[in-house]
Amino acid sequence: MIKKNLKVLIITSLVILLPILAGVILWNQLPEQIPTHWNAAGEVDGWSSKAFGVFGLPLMMLAFQWICVLGTGADPKKANHPEKILHLVLWIIPVISIVLNTIVYMVALGQSVRVEVIMPVFIGLVFTIVGNYMPKCKQNYTIGIKIPWTLNSEENWNKTHRFAGWLWTICGLVIMLTGFFGGFWIFFAVVLVMVFAPMLYSYLLHRKGV
């Protein structure tokens, strides 16, 4: 995977680290303590040092990106990974890095940011995009709904991912709406449905011999 997607890996790694350059440029304007966590109401409830915000967050994102890359590359069924899904996986963390660090810098500089709106919309959009790609995901050990019943039956895998695809798409849209109309518990409940409904569906298919 690394050799085949080396160019994309280099580009995505640089994108993840771009906030460091922005932080260095803004260094003298940033306060010594900058916000790095918000509650459901969009209020800052966690602070970190300027050095951690500028250097630590992007470096953590980069480490997570490469853990995902190495894990995916070690998959015995990596040949089943469609190119479009691989590129989607490779670009999710870079986009998160840009969005997250932009919010951190803007709030640290005193700008008004509706975090309680931006984050649900962003998260919901990611889920919707992933949901659209999920039915195209072939059986493997690193990407998709990897539970015993899907891994033991290709038919179970395919049906579960078709079901999960439209479920995640719909739930992603609902999560986006919670950003405008509020409802943390709705957000939480929808995420639980996204996680457990496909697992239950796969198990019921297994009980039917699929």
JSON list of N, CA, C and O in Angstrom, two decimals, residues 177-210:
[
{"chain": "A", "resi": 177, "resn": "LEU", "atom": "N", "xyz": [-28.08, 17.94, 10.97]},
{"chain": "A", "resi": 177, "resn": "LEU", "atom": "CA", "xyz": [-29.19, 18.78, 11.41]},
{"chain": "A", "resi": 177, "resn": "LEU", "atom": "C", "xyz": [-29.10, 19.13, 12.88]},
{"chain": "A", "resi": 177, "resn": "LEU", "atom": "O", "xyz": [-29.54, 20.22, 13.29]},
{"chain": "A", "resi": 178, "resn": "THR", "atom": "N", "xyz": [-28.53, 18.24, 13.70]},
{"chain": "A", "resi": 178, "resn": "THR", "atom": "CA", "xyz": [-28.40, 18.54, 15.13]},
{"chain": "A", "resi": 178, "resn": "THR", "atom": "C", "xyz": [-27.50, 19.74, 15.36]},
{"chain": "A", "resi": 178, "resn": "THR", "atom": "O", "xyz": [-27.60, 20.42, 16.39]},
{"chain": "A", "resi": 179, "resn": "GLY", "atom": "N", "xyz": [-26.60, 20.02, 14.41]},
{"chain": "A", "resi": 179, "resn": "GLY", "atom": "CA", "xyz": [-25.75, 21.19, 14.55]},
{"chain": "A", "resi": 179, "resn": "GLY", "atom": "C", "xyz": [-26.54, 22.49, 14.47]},
{"chain": "A", "resi": 179, "resn": "GLY", "atom": "O", "xyz": [-26.18, 23.48, 15.11]},
{"chain": "A", "resi": 180, "resn": "PHE", "atom": "N", "xyz": [-27.64, 22.48, 13.73]},
{"chain": "A", "resi": 180, "resn": "PHE", "atom": "CA", "xyz": [-28.46, 23.69, 13.57]},
{"chain": "A", "resi": 180, "resn": "PHE", "atom": "C", "xyz": [-29.59, 23.76, 14.59]},
{"chain": "A", "resi": 180, "resn": "PHE", "atom": "O", "xyz": [-30.01, 24.85, 14.97]},
{"chain": "A", "resi": 181, "resn": "PHE", "atom": "N", "xyz": [-30.09, 22.61, 15.01]},
{"chain": "A", "resi": 181, "resn": "PHE", "atom": "CA", "xyz": [-31.26, 22.60, 15.89]},
{"chain": "A", "resi": 181, "resn": "PHE", "atom": "C", "xyz": [-30.94, 22.09, 17.30]},
{"chain": "A", "resi": 181, "resn": "PHE", "atom": "O", "xyz": [-31.83, 21.96, 18.13]},
{"chain": "A", "resi": 182, "resn": "GLY", "atom": "N", "xyz": [-29.66, 21.77, 17.55]},
{"chain": "A", "resi": 182, "resn": "GLY", "atom": "CA", "xyz": [-29.27, 21.29, 18.86]},
{"chain": "A", "resi": 182, "resn": "GLY", "atom": "C", "xyz": [-29.67, 19.84, 19.06]},
{"chain": "A", "resi": 182, "resn": "GLY", "atom": "O", "xyz": [-30.23, 19.20, 18.18]},
{"chain": "A", "resi": 183, "resn": "GLY", "atom": "N", "xyz": [-29.38, 19.34, 20.23]},
{"chain": "A", "resi": 183, "resn": "GLY", "atom": "CA", "xyz": [-29.78, 17.97, 20.57]},
{"chain": "A", "resi": 183, "resn": "GLY", "atom": "C", "xyz": [-28.59, 17.04, 20.70]},
{"chain": "A", "resi": 183, "resn": "GLY", "atom": "O", "xyz": [-28.41, 16.15, 19.87]},
{"chain": "A", "resi": 184, "resn": "PHE", "atom": "N", "xyz": [-27.81, 17.24, 21.76]},
{"chain": "A", "resi": 184, "resn": "PHE", "atom": "CA", "xyz": [-26.65, 16.37, 21.97]},
{"chain": "A", "resi": 184, "resn": "PHE", "atom": "C", "xyz": [-27.06, 14.92, 22.14]},
{"chain": "A", "resi": 184, "resn": "PHE", "atom": "O", "xyz": [-26.42, 14.01, 21.63]},
{"chain": "A", "resi": 185, "resn": "TRP", "atom": "N", "xyz": [-28.18, 14.70, 22.86]},
{"chain": "A", "resi": 185, "resn": "TRP", "atom": "CA", "xyz": [-28.61, 13.33, 23.12]},
{"chain": "A", "resi": 185, "resn": "TRP", "atom": "C", "xyz": [-29.11, 12.66, 21.85]},
{"chain": "A", "resi": 185, "resn": "TRP", "atom": "O", "xyz": [-28.99, 11.45, 21.70]},
{"chain": "A", "resi": 186, "resn": "ILE", "atom": "N", "xyz": [-29.66, 13.46, 20.94]},
{"chain": "A", "resi": 186, "resn": "ILE", "atom": "CA", "xyz": [-30.04, 12.91, 19.63]},
{"chain": "A", "resi": 186, "resn": "ILE", "atom": "C", "xyz": [-28.78, 12.48, 18.89]},
{"chain": "A", "resi": 186, "resn": "ILE", "atom": "O", "xyz": [-28.73, 11.39, 18.30]},
{"chain": "A", "resi": 187, "resn": "PHE", "atom": "N", "xyz": [-27.77, 13.34, 18.91]},
{"chain": "A", "resi": 187, "resn": "PHE", "atom": "CA", "xyz": [-26.48, 13.03, 18.29]},
{"chain": "A", "resi": 187, "resn": "PHE", "atom": "C", "xyz": [-25.93, 11.72, 18.86]},
{"chain": "A", "resi": 187, "resn": "PHE", "atom": "O", "xyz": [-25.54, 10.82, 18.11]},
{"chain": "A", "resi": 188, "resn": "PHE", "atom": "N", "xyz": [-25.92, 11.61, 20.18]},
{"chain": "A", "resi": 188, "resn": "PHE", "atom": "CA", "xyz": [-25.39, 10.42, 20.86]},
{"chain": "A", "resi": 188, "resn": "PHE", "atom": "C", "xyz": [-26.20, 9.18, 20.49]},
{"chain": "A", "resi": 188, "resn": "PHE", "atom": "O", "xyz": [-25.64, 8.11, 20.20]},
{"chain": "A", "resi": 189, "resn": "ALA", "atom": "N", "xyz": [-27.52, 9.31, 20.48]},
{"chain": "A", "resi": 189, "resn": "ALA", "atom": "CA", "xyz": [-28.39, 8.18, 20.16]},
{"chain": "A", "resi": 189, "resn": "ALA", "atom": "C", "xyz": [-28.19, 7.72, 18.72]},
{"chain": "A", "resi": 189, "resn": "ALA", "atom": "O", "xyz": [-28.16, 6.51, 18.44]},
{"chain": "A", "resi": 190, "resn": "VAL", "atom": "N", "xyz": [-28.03, 8.67, 17.80]},
{"chain": "A", "resi": 190, "resn": "VAL", "atom": "CA", "xyz": [-27.84, 8.33, 16.39]},
{"chain": "A", "resi": 190, "resn": "VAL", "atom": "C", "xyz": [-26.52, 7.58, 16.19]},
{"chain": "A", "resi": 190, "resn": "VAL", "atom": "O", "xyz": [-26.46, 6.60, 15.44]},
{"chain": "A", "resi": 191, "resn": "VAL", "atom": "N", "xyz": [-25.47, 8.01, 16.88]},
{"chain": "A", "resi": 191, "resn": "VAL", "atom": "CA", "xyz": [-24.18, 7.32, 16.78]},
{"chain": "A", "resi": 191, "resn": "VAL", "atom": "C", "xyz": [-24.30, 5.89, 17.29]},
{"chain": "A", "resi": 191, "resn": "VAL", "atom": "O", "xyz": [-23.75, 4.95, 16.69]},
{"chain": "A", "resi": 192, "resn": "LEU", "atom": "N", "xyz": [-25.04, 5.70, 18.38]},
{"chain": "A", "resi": 192, "resn": "LEU", "atom": "CA", "xyz": [-25.25, 4.34, 18.91]},
{"chain": "A", "resi": 192, "resn": "LEU", "atom": "C", "xyz": [-25.98, 3.47, 17.89]},
{"chain": "A", "resi": 192, "resn": "LEU", "atom": "O", "xyz": [-25.64, 2.29, 17.71]},
{"chain": "A", "resi": 193, "resn": "VAL", "atom": "N", "xyz": [-26.97, 4.04, 17.22]},
{"chain": "A", "resi": 193, "resn": "VAL", "atom": "CA", "xyz": [-27.70, 3.30, 16.19]},
{"chain": "A", "resi": 193, "resn": "VAL", "atom": "C", "xyz": [-26.75, 2.91, 15.05]},
{"chain": "A", "resi": 193, "resn": "VAL", "atom": "O", "xyz": [-26.79, 1.78, 14.55]},
{"chain": "A", "resi": 194, "resn": "MET", "atom": "N", "xyz": [-25.89, 3.83, 14.66]},
{"chain": "A", "resi": 194, "resn": "MET", "atom": "CA", "xyz": [-24.94, 3.57, 13.57]},
{"chain": "A", "resi": 194, "resn": "MET", "atom": "C", "xyz": [-23.98, 2.44, 13.92]},
{"chain": "A", "resi": 194, "resn": "MET", "atom": "O", "xyz": [-23.58, 1.66, 13.06]},
{"chain": "A", "resi": 195, "resn": "VAL", "atom": "N", "xyz": [-23.63, 2.34, 15.19]},
{"chain": "A", "resi": 195, "resn": "VAL", "atom": "CA", "xyz": [-22.67, 1.32, 15.62]},
{"chain": "A", "resi": 195, "resn": "VAL", "atom": "C", "xyz": [-23.34, -0.04, 15.78]},
{"chain": "A", "resi": 195, "resn": "VAL", "atom": "O", "xyz": [-22.86, -1.06, 15.27]},
{"chain": "A", "resi": 196, "resn": "PHE", "atom": "N", "xyz": [-24.49, -0.06, 16.47]},
{"chain": "A", "resi": 196, "resn": "PHE", "atom": "CA", "xyz": [-25.05, -1.34, 16.88]},
{"chain": "A", "resi": 196, "resn": "PHE", "atom": "C", "xyz": [-26.08, -1.91, 15.90]},
{"chain": "A", "resi": 196, "resn": "PHE", "atom": "O", "xyz": [-26.23, -3.14, 15.84]},
{"chain": "A", "resi": 197, "resn": "ALA", "atom": "N", "xyz": [-26.76, -1.08, 15.14]},
{"chain": "A", "resi": 197, "resn": "ALA", "atom": "CA", "xyz": [-27.76, -1.61, 14.21]},
{"chain": "A", "resi": 197, "resn": "ALA", "atom": "C", "xyz": [-27.15, -2.52, 13.14]},
{"chain": "A", "resi": 197, "resn": "ALA", "atom": "O", "xyz": [-27.68, -3.61, 12.88]},
{"chain": "A", "resi": 198, "resn": "PRO", "atom": "N", "xyz": [-26.01, -2.15, 12.51]},
{"chain": "A", "resi": 198, "resn": "PRO", "atom": "CA", "xyz": [-25.40, -3.07, 11.55]},
{"chain": "A", "resi": 198, "resn": "PRO", "atom": "C", "xyz": [-24.93, -4.37, 12.18]},
{"chain": "A", "resi": 198, "resn": "PRO", "atom": "O", "xyz": [-25.00, -5.43, 11.55]},
{"chain": "A", "resi": 199, "resn": "MET", "atom": "N", "xyz": [-24.45, -4.29, 13.44]},
{"chain": "A", "resi": 199, "resn": "MET", "atom": "CA", "xyz": [-24.03, -5.51, 14.13]},
{"chain": "A", "resi": 199, "resn": "MET", "atom": "C", "xyz": [-25.21, -6.44, 14.37]},
{"chain": "A", "resi": 199, "resn": "MET", "atom": "O", "xyz": [-25.12, -7.65, 14.15]},
{"chain": "A", "resi": 200, "resn": "LEU", "atom": "N", "xyz": [-26.34, -5.86, 14.80]},
{"chain": "A", "resi": 200, "resn": "LEU", "atom": "CA", "xyz": [-27.54, -6.67, 15.02]},
{"chain": "A", "resi": 200, "resn": "LEU", "atom": "C", "xyz": [-28.05, -7.24, 13.71]},
{"chain": "A", "resi": 200, "resn": "LEU", "atom": "O", "xyz": [-28.43, -8.43, 13.64]},
{"chain": "A", "resi": 201, "resn": "TYR", "atom": "N", "xyz": [-28.03, -6.44, 12.66]},
{"chain": "A", "resi": 201, "resn": "TYR", "atom": "CA", "xyz": [-28.48, -6.90, 11.34]},
{"chain": "A", "resi": 201, "resn": "TYR", "atom": "C", "xyz": [-27.62, -8.07, 10.86]},
{"chain": "A", "resi": 201, "resn": "TYR", "atom": "O", "xyz": [-28.14, -9.08, 10.36]},
{"chain": "A", "resi": 202, "resn": "SER", "atom": "N", "xyz": [-26.31, -7.94, 11.03]},
{"chain": "A", "resi": 202, "resn": "SER", "atom": "CA", "xyz": [-25.39, -9.01, 10.63]},
{"chain": "A", "resi": 202, "resn": "SER", "atom": "C", "xyz": [-25.66, -10.28, 11.42]},
{"chain": "A", "resi": 202, "resn": "SER", "atom": "O", "xyz": [-25.65, -11.39, 10.87]},
{"chain": "A", "resi": 203, "resn": "TYR", "atom": "N", "xyz": [-25.91, -10.13, 12.73]},
{"chain": "A", "resi": 203, "resn": "TYR", "atom": "CA", "xyz": [-26.19, -11.30, 13.56]},
{"chain": "A", "resi": 203, "resn": "TYR", "atom": "C", "xyz": [-27.49, -11.98, 13.13]},
{"chain": "A", "resi": 203, "resn": "TYR", "atom": "O", "xyz": [-27.56, -13.23, 13.06]},
{"chain": "A", "resi": 204, "resn": "LEU", "atom": "N", "xyz": [-28.53, -11.19, 12.81]},
{"chain": "A", "resi": 204, "resn": "LEU", "atom": "CA", "xyz": [-29.80, -11.78, 12.37]},
{"chain": "A", "resi": 204, "resn": "LEU", "atom": "C", "xyz": [-29.62, -12.51, 11.03]},
{"chain": "A", "resi": 204, "resn": "LEU", "atom": "O", "xyz": [-30.22, -13.57, 10.82]},
{"chain": "A", "resi": 205, "resn": "LEU", "atom": "N", "xyz": [-28.78, -11.97, 10.16]},
{"chain": "A", "resi": 205, "resn": "LEU", "atom": "CA", "xyz": [-28.48, -12.66, 8.91]},
{"chain": "A", "resi": 205, "resn": "LEU", "atom": "C", "xyz": [-27.79, -13.99, 9.20]},
{"chain": "A", "resi": 205, "resn": "LEU", "atom": "O", "xyz": [-28.08, -15.02, 8.58]},
{"chain": "A", "resi": 206, "resn": "HIS", "atom": "N", "xyz": [-26.87, -13.95, 10.16]},
{"chain": "A", "resi": 206, "resn": "HIS", "atom": "CA", "xyz": [-26.15, -15.17, 10.55]},
{"chain": "A", "resi": 206, "resn": "HIS", "atom": "C", "xyz": [-27.11, -16.22, 11.09]},
{"chain": "A", "resi": 206, "resn": "HIS", "atom": "O", "xyz": [-26.98, -17.43, 10.76]},
{"chain": "A", "resi": 207, "resn": "ARG", "atom": "N", "xyz": [-28.09, -15.78, 11.87]},
{"chain": "A", "resi": 207, "resn": "ARG", "atom": "CA", "xyz": [-29.08, -16.73, 12.42]},
{"chain": "A", "resi": 207, "resn": "ARG", "atom": "C", "xyz": [-29.90, -17.38, 11.32]},
{"chain": "A", "resi": 207, "resn": "ARG", "atom": "O", "xyz": [-30.39, -18.50, 11.47]},
{"chain": "A", "resi": 208, "resn": "LYS", "atom": "N", "xyz": [-30.04, -16.66, 10.19]},
{"chain": "A", "resi": 208, "resn": "LYS", "atom": "CA", "xyz": [-30.78, -17.20, 9.05]},
{"chain": "A", "resi": 208, "resn": "LYS", "atom": "C", "xyz": [-29.91, -18.04, 8.14]},
{"chain": "A", "resi": 208, "resn": "LYS", "atom": "O", "xyz": [-30.35, -18.52, 7.10]},
{"chain": "A", "resi": 209, "resn": "GLY", "atom": "N", "xyz": [-28.63, -18.18, 8.53]},
{"chain": "A", "resi": 209, "resn": "GLY", "atom": "CA", "xyz": [-27.72, -19.00, 7.74]},
{"chain": "A", "resi": 209, "resn": "GLY", "atom": "C", "xyz": [-26.97, -18.25, 6.67]},
{"chain": "A", "resi": 209, "resn": "GLY", "atom": "O", "xyz": [-26.36, -18.86, 5.78]},
{"chain": "A", "resi": 210, "resn": "VAL", "atom": "N", "xyz": [-26.99, -16.94, 6.73]},
{"chain": "A", "resi": 210, "resn": "VAL", "atom": "CA", "xyz": [-26.28, -16.12, 5.73]},
{"chain": "A", "resi": 210, "resn": "VAL", "atom": "C", "xyz": [-24.86, -15.84, 6.24]},
{"chain": "A", "resi": 210, "resn": "VAL", "atom": "O", "xyz": [-24.69, -15.36, 7.34]}
]
